[in-house]
Coordinates of C-alpha atoms in Angstrom, one line a residue:
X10 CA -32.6 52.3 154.8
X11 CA -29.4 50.1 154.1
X12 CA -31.3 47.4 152.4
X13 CA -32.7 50.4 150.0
X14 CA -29.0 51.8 149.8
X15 CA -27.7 47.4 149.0
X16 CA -30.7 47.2 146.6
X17 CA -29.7 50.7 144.9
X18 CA -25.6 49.3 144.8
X19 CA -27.1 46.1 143.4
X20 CA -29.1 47.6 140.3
X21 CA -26.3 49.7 139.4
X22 CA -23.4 47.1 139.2
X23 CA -26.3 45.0 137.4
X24 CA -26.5 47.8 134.8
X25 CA -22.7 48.6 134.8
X26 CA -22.6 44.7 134.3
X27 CA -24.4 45.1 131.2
X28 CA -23.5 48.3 130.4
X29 CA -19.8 46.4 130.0
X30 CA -21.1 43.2 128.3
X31 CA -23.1 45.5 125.6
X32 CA -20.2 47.5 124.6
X33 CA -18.1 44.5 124.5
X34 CA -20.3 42.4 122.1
X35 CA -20.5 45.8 120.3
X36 CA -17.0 46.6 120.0
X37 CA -16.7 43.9 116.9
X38 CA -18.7 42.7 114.5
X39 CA -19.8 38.9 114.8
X40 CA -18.4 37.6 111.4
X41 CA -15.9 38.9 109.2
X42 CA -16.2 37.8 105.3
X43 CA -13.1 38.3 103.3
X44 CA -14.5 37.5 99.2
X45 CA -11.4 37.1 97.1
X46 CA -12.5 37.0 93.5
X47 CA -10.1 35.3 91.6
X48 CA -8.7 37.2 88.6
X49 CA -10.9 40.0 89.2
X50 CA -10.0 43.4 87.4
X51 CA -10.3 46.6 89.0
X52 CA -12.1 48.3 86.3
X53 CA -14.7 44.9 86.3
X54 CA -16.0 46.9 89.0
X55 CA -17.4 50.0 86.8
X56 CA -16.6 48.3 83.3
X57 CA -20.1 46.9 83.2
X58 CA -21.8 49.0 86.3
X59 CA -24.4 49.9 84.1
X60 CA -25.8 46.2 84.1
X61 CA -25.0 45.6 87.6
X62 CA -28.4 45.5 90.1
X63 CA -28.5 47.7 93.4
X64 CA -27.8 44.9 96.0
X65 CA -24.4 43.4 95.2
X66 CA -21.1 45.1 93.9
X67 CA -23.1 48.4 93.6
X68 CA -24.2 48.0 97.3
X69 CA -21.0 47.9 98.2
X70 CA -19.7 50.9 96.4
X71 CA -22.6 53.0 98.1
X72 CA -22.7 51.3 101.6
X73 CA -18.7 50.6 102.0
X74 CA -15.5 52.2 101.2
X75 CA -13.7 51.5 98.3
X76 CA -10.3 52.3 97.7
X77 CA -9.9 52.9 93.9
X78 CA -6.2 53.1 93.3
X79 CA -5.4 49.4 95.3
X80 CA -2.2 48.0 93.6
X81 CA -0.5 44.8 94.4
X82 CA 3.6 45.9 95.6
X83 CA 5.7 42.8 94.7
X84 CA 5.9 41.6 91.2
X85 CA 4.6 38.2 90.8
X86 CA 0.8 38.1 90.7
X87 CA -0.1 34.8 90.6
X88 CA -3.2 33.1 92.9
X89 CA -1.0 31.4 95.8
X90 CA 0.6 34.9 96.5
X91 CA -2.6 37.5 96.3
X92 CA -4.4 34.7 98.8
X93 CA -1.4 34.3 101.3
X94 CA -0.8 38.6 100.8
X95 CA -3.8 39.7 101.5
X96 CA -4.1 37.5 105.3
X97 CA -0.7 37.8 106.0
X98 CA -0.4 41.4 105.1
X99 CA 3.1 40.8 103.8
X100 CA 5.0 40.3 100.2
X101 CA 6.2 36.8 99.2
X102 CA 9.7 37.4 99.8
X103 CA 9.1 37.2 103.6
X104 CA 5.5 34.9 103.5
X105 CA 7.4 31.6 102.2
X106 CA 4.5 31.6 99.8
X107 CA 6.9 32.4 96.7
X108 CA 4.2 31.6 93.8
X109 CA 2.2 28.6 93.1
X110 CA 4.6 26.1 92.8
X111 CA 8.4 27.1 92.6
X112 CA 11.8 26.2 92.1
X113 CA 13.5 24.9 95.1
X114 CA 17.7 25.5 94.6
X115 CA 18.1 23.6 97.7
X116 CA 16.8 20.1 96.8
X117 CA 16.3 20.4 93.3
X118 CA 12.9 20.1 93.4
X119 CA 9.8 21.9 92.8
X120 CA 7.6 22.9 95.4
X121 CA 3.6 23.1 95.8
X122 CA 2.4 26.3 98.0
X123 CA 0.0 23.6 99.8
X124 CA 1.5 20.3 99.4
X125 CA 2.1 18.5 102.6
X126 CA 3.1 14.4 102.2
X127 CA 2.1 14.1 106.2
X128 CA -1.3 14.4 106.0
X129 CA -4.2 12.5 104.1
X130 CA -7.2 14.2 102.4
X131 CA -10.6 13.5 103.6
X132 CA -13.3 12.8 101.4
X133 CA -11.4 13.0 97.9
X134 CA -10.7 10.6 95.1
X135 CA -7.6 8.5 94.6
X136 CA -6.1 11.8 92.9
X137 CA -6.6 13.9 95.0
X138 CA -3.2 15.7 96.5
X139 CA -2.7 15.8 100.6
X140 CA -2.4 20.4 101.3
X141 CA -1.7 22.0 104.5
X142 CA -0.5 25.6 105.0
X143 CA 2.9 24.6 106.5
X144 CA 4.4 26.1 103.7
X145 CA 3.5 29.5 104.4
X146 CA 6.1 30.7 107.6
X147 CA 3.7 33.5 108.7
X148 CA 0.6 33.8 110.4
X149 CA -2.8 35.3 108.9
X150 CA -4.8 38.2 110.5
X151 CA -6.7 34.2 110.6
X152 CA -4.9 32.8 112.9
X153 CA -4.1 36.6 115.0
X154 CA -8.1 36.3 115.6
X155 CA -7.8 32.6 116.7
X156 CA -4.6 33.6 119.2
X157 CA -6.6 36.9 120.5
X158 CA -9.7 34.8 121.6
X159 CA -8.1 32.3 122.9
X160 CA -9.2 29.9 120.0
X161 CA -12.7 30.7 120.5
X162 CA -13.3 32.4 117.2
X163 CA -13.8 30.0 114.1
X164 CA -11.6 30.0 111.1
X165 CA -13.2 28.5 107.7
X166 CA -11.6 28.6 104.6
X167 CA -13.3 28.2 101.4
X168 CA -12.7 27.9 97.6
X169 CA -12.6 25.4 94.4
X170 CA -8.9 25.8 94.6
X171 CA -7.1 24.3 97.4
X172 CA -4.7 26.6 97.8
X173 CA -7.7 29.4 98.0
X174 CA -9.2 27.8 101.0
X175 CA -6.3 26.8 102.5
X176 CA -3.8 29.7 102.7
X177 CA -6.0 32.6 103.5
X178 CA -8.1 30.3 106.7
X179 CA -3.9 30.2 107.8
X180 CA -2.2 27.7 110.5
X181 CA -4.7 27.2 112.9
X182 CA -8.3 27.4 111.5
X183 CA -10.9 25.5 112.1
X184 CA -11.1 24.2 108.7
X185 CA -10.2 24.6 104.8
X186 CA -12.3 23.3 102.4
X187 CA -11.7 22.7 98.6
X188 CA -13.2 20.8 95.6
X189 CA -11.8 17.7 94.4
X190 CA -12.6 17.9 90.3
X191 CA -12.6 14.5 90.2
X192 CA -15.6 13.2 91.9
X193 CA -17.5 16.7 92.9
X194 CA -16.9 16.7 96.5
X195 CA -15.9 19.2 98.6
X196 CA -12.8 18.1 100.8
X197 CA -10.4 19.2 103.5
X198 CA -7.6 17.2 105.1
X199 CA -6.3 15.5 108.3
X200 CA -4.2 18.8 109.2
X201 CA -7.7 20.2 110.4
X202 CA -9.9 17.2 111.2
X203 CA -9.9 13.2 112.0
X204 CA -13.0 13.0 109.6
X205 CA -15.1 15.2 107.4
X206 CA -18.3 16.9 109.1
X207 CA -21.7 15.2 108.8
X208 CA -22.8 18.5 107.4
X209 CA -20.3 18.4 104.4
X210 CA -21.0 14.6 103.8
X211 CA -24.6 15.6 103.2
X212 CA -23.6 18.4 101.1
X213 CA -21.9 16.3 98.8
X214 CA -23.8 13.3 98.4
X215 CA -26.4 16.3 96.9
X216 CA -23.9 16.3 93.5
X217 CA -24.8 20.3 93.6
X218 CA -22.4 20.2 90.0
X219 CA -25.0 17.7 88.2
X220 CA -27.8 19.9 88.8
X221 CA -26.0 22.7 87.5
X222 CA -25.1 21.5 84.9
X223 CA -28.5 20.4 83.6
X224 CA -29.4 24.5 83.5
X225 CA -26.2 24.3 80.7
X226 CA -24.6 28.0 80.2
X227 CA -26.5 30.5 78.5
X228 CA -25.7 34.4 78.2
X229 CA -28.3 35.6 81.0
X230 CA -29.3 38.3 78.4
X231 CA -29.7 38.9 74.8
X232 CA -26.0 38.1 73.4
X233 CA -26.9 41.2 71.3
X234 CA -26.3 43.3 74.1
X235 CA -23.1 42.6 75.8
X236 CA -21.7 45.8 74.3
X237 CA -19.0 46.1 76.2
X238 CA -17.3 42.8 74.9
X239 CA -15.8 41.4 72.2
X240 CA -17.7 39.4 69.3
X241 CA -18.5 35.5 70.8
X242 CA -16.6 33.4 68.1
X243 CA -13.0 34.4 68.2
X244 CA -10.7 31.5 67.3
X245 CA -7.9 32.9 70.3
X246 CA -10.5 31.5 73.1
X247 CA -10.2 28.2 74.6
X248 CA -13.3 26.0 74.6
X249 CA -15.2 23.6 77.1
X250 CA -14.1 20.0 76.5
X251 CA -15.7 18.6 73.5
X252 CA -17.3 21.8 72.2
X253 CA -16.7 22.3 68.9
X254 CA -16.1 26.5 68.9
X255 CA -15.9 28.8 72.1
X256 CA -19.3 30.7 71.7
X257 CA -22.5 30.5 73.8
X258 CA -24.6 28.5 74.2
X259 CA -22.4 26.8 76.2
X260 CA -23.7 23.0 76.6
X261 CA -22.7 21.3 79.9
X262 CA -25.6 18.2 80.4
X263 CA -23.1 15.4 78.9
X264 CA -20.7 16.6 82.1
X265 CA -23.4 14.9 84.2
X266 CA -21.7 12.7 85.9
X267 CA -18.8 12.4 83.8
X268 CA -17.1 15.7 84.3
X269 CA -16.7 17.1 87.8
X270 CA -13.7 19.5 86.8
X271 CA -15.9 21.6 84.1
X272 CA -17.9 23.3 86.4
X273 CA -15.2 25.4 87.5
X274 CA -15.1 27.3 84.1
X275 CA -18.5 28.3 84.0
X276 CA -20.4 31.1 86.6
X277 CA -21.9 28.4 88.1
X278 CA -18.6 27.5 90.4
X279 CA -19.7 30.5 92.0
X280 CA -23.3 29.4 92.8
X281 CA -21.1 26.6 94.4
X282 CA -19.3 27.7 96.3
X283 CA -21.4 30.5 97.9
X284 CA -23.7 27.8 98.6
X285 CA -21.3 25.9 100.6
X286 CA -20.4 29.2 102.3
X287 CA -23.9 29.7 103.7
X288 CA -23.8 26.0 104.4
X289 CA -20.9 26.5 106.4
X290 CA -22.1 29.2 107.8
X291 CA -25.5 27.6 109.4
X292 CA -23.9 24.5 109.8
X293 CA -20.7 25.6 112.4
X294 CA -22.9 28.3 113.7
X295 CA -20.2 30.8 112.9
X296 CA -21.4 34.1 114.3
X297 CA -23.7 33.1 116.8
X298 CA -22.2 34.5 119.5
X299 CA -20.4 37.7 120.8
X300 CA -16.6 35.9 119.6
X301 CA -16.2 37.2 116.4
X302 CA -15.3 34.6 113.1
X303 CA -13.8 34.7 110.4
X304 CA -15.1 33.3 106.8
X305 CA -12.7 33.4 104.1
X306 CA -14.1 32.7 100.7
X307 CA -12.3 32.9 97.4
X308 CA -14.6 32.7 94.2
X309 CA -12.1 30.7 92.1
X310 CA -14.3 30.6 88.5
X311 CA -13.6 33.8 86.8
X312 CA -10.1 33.0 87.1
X313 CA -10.6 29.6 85.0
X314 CA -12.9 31.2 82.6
X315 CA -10.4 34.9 82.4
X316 CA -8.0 32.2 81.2
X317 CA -10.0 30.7 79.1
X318 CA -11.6 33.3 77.1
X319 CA -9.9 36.5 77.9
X320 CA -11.0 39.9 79.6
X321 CA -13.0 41.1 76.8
X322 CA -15.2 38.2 76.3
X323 CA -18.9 37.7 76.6
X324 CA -18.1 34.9 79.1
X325 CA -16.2 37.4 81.3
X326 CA -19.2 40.1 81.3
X327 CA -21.5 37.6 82.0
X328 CA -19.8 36.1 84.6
X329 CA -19.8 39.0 86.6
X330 CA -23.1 40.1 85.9
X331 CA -24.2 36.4 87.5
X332 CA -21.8 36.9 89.9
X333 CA -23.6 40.5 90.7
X334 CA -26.4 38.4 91.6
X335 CA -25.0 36.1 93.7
X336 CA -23.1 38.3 95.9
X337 CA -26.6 40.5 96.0
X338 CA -28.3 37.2 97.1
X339 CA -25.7 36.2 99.6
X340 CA -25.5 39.9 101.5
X341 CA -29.4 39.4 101.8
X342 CA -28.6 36.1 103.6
X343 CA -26.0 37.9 105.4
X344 CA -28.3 40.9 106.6
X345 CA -31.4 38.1 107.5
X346 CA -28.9 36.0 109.7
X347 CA -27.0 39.1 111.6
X348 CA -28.2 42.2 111.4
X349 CA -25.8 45.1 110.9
X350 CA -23.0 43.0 112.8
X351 CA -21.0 42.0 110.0
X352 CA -18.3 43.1 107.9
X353 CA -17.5 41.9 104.5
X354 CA -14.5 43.2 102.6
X355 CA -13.7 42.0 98.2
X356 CA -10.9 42.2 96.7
X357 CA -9.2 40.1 94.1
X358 CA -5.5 37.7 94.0
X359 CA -4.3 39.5 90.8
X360 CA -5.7 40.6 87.7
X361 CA -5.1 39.6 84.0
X362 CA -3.8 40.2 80.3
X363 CA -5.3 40.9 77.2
X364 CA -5.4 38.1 75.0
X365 CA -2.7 38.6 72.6
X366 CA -4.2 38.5 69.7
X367 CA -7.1 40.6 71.0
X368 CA -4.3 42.7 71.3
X369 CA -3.1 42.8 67.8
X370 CA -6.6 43.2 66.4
X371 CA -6.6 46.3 68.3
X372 CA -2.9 47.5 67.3
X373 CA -2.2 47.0 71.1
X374 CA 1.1 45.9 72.5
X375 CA 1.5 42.1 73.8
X376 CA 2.4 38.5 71.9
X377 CA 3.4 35.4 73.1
X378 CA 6.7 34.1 74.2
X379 CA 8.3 30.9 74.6
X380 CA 9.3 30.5 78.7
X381 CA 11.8 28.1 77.9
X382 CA 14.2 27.5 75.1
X383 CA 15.7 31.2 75.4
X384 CA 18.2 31.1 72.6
X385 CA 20.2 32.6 75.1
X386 CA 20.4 29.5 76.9
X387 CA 22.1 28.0 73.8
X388 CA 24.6 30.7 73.3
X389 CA 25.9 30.3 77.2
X390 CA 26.3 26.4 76.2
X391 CA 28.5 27.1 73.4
X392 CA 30.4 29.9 74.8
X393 CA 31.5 27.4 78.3
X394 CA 31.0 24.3 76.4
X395 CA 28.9 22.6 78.6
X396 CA 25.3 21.4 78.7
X397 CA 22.3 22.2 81.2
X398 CA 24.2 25.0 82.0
X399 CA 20.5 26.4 83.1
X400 CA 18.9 23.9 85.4
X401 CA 15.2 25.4 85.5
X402 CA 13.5 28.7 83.9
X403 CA 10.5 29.7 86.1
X404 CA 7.7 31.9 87.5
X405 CA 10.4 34.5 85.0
X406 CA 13.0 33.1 86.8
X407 CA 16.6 31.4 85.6
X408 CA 18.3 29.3 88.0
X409 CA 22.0 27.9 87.0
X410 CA 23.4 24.9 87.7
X411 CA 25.9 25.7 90.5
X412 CA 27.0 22.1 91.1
X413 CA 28.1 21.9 87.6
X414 CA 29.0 25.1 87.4
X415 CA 31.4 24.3 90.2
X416 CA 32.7 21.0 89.9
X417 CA 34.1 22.5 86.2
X418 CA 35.5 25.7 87.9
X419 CA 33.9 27.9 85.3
X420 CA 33.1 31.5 86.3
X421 CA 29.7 32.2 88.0
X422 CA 29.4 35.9 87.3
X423 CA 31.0 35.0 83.5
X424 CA 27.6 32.9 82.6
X425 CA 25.7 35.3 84.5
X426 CA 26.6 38.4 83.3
X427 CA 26.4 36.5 79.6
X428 CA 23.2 35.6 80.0
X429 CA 22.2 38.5 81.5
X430 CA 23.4 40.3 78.3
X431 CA 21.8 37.9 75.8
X432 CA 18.5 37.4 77.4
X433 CA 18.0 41.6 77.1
X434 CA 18.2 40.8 73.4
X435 CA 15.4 39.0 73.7
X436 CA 12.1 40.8 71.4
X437 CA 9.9 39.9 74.1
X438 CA 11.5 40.9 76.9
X439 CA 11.7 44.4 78.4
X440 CA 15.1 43.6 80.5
X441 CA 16.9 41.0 82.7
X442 CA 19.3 41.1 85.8
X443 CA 21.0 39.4 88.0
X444 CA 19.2 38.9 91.6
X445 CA 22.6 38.9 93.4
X446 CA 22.8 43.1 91.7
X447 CA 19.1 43.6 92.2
X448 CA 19.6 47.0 93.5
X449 CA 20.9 48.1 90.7
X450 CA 18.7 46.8 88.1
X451 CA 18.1 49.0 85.5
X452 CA 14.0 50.4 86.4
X453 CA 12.4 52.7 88.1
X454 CA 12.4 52.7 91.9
X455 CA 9.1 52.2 92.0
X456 CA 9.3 49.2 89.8
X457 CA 12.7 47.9 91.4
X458 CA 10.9 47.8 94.3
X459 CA 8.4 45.5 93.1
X460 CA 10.9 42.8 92.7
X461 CA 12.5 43.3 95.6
X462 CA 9.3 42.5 97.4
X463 CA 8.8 39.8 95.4
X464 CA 12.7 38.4 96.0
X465 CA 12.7 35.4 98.4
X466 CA 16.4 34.5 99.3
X467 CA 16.1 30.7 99.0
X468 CA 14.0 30.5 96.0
X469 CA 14.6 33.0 93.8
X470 CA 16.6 32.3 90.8
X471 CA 19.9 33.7 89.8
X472 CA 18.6 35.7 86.9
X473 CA 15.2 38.2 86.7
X474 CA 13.2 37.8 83.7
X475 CA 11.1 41.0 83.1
X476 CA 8.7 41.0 79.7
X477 CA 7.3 43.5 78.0
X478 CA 3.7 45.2 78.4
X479 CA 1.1 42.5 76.7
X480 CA 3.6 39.5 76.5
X481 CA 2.5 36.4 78.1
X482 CA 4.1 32.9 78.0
X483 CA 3.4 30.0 75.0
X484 CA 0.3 28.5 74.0
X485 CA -2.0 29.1 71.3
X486 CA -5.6 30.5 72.9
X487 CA -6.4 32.5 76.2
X488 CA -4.1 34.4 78.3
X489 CA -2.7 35.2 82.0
X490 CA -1.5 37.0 84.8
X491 CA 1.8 37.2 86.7
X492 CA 3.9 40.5 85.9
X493 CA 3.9 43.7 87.8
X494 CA 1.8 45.7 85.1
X495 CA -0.9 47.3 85.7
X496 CA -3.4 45.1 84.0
X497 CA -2.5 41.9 86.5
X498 CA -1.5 44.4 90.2
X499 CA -4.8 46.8 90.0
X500 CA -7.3 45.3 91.9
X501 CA -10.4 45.8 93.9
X502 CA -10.2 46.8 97.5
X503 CA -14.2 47.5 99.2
X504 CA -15.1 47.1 102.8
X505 CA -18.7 47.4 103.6
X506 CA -20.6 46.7 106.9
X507 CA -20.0 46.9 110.6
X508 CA -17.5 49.4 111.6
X509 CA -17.0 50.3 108.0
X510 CA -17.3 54.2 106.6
X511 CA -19.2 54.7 103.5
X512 CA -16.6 57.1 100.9
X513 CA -13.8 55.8 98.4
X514 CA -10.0 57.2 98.5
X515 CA -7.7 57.5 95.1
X516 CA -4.6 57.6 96.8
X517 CA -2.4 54.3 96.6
X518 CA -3.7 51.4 98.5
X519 CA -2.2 48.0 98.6
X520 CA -2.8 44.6 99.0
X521 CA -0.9 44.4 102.4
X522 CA -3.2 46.8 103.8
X523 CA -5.7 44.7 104.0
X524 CA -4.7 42.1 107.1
X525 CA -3.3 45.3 109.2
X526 CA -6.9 47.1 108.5
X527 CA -9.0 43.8 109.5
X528 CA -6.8 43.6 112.5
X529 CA -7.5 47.1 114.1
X530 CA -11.7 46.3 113.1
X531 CA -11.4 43.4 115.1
X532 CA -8.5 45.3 117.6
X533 CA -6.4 42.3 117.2
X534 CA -2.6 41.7 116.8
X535 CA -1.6 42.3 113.3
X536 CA 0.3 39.2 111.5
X537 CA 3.9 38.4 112.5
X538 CA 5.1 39.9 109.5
X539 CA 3.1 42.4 108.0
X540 CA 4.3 45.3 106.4
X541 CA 1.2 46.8 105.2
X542 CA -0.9 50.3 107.0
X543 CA -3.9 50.6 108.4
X544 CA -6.6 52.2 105.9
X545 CA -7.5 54.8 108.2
X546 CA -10.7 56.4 105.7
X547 CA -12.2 53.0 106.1
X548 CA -12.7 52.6 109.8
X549 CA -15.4 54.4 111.9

């Protein structure tokens, strides 16, 4: 009778044991995959749905939760900020991750988001720059996984751009991995590791870019029917280096070899670097246990060809009608290698502008400006009689020079409140103000507190540039992003997978929601200084 009653106790802490052990592997999903698309749109999300296939962006629309109204709330959209923003889940006036490369007051220097002199780069050319992310003072929902598992959960990071693989994978990943232009490798540096995996080395010596570029760039369908683009041959794009116009086909064989930086402004940077991802994701076995990891890939292409070409162009539509593919291909790797255990979230760094002179063709507002050279600048020189009165104008940003400023006892707040006065003259400019009076600058709240976001106390300048709808900085062809209209701050925002709802929401989302969200899916801290909400419709 008591060995019966022993046996019965045994089976039922063996169950309870497992019982435990189930509902702990799961309570999370195995891998996490955070897609940033660089440059992406909102509206490139239903602009060309029609052409779209079943299993990649409109897979996620029907199997996830999208969040349609998803704005970015500080007002410098640039690349190095949406990455940083989106894993930190806080604005760049708090991240240290100010823009892409900025002003420093302090030294008199400016500043790369990933440099770092102490390390050394592994497996890149002579060029090639030495990143960390010590520049960024806050950790990533990245690193909160790491911390939560004791370091058991693997961080990779993973874009063409450096500073996309480097700042969203955060302080203590496993590893960042970017491409060096110059000889076609993928590389990472001595923060992370002594010496470059053997499974990247092989990866390389593959020259994945040559082979690409033999297929050359064609439209993937009959040019005739990209309807919803502009005509091909329009004289504002910028071409491909030695290509005569800026129209398809685009020819990309004489790159073999030659040219590892091209491949970066053609869709097939996304065939790239997806393919590294799945490398990666074999290789380091990420997922293969019951400690979840984290993959964070940013698709860094359509950002070099939205420069180059514009929204409206055929190269844009058929970029993401490739890239449809792509991400339809790589969620069927996904679903063969885990099941229903993962979760996979897209979103984008920032959006972009119209190309000025697409603009004008359609009576829209926009132009160019000069960023420097503000006649403004001259006037303050004349009125104090000195020179270099202005010491740097950046990132829409003026920053005086206080040591002269200073040492020749002239008033601060004069030349400030000069400036101030002449640069709202300026035709392409909506307004200026000083920093130091930001709360009373003369917007909106809800604008205002864009820019106060946005305001980082040791780099900011002393004066707030703030241009009008459309108006980008110099140059000739192509456009950009980095203002707090719509057209650069509305961006994606879909979850899809494991623990994910299937609906959409219109009420304003932003980009700081994200790291707070990921961190209650995976029931982890949230990051030291995020200031974004949980998106509560997206959570089972």
């Amino acid at each position: 009778m008591k060995k019966n009653v022993f046996f019965a106790f045994l089976m039922l802490n063996s169950l309870f044991t497992t019982a435990q052990s189930t509902a702990s592997v799961a309570s999370r999903p195995r891998l996490v995959v955070g897609i940033m698309v660089d440059q992406m749109r909102w509206d490139f999300l239903h602009r060309y749905a029609d052409r779209y296939g079943n299993d990649g962006f409109r897979r996620m629309l029907r199997e996830g939760f999208t969040c349609e109204n998803a704005l970015i709330p500080y007002a410098q959209t640039v690349t190095a900020c949406g990455h940083s923003v989106v894993y930190t889940g806080t604005t760049p006036g708090l991240s240290g991750i100010y823009s892409n490369e900025w002003y420093d007051p302090q030294t008199g220097k400016t500043v790369y988001c990933a440099e770092d002199p102490s390390v050394q780069v592994l497996g890149g050319s002579s060029k090639a720059e030495p990143m960390s992310p010590r520049n960024m003072k806050v950790t990533t929902v990245s690193d909160e996984l790491r911390i939560a598992t004791n370091y058991r959960a693997k961080v990779i990071g993973i874009a063409i751009k450096d500073r996309g693989g480097i700042l969203p994978a955060g302080h203590s990943a496993n590893a960042a991995y970017w491409y060096d232009s110059q000889n076609g490798n993928w590389v990472s540096s001595t923060y992370y590791m002594k010496s470059l995996p053997d499974w990247v080395n092989r990866f390389n010596t593959r020259k994945m870019p040559d082979s690409l570029y033999k297929l050359n760039w064609n439209t993937m369908y009959p040019i005739d029917t990209y309807v919803n683009s502009d005509a091909d041959d329009k004289s504002y794009e910028g071409k491909m280096p030695g290509a005569a116009k800026p129209v398809f086909p685009h020819q990309l064989e004489s790159y073999i070899g030659k040219n590892y930086g091209a491949v970066a402004a053609t869709p097939h940077g996304n065939t790239l670097t997806l393919e590294f991802a799945k490398q990666a994701i074999l290789s380091e076995q990420m997922g293969a246990d019951e400690v979840p990891d984290l993959l964070a890939v940013s698709l860094s292409s359509p950002d070099y060809i939205g420069h180059q070409y514009g929204p409206n162009s055929i190269e844009i539509e058929d970029n993401y009608l490739r890239l449809d593919k792509e991400l339809a291909t790589f969620f069927k790797f996904l679903d063969a290698r885990f099941g229903k255990n993962y979760t996979v979230f897209l979103t984008a760094d920032h959006g972009v502008a119209h190309v000025p002179e697409y603009s004008a063709e359609h009576n829209l507002p926009g132009g160019r400006r000069s960023s420097s050279g503000f006649a403004a600048f001259k006037l303050a020189e004349e009125k104090f009689g000195v020179k270099n009165l202005v010491i740097n104008s950046s990132n829409y940003q003026v920053y005086l020079n206080h040591r002269l400023i200073d040492s020749l006892k002239i008033d601060l707040q004069a030349v400030k409140s000069f400036l101030v006065r002449e640069l709202k003259k300026e035709p392409a400019l909506h307004t200026a103000f000083d920093n130091a009076d930001l709360s009373n600058a003369p917007l909106p709240a809800e604008v205002k507190e864009k820019f106060v976001k946005g305001y980082h106390p040791k780099f900011s300048g002393d004066i707030q540039l703030v241009p009008l709808s459309g108006f980008i900085g110099a140059g000739s062809t192509g456009t950009t992003h980095g203002s707090w209209y719509n057209y650069d701050a509305h961006i994606p925002m879909v979850f899809m997978g494991w623990g994910i709802k299937s609906g959409k929401t219109y009420r304003e989302t932003y980009m700081t929601d994200f790291a707070p969200t990921i961190a209650a899916l995976l029931k982890i801290q949230m990051p030291s200084a995020s200031i974004g909400h949980v998106v509560t419709e997206v959570l089972k």
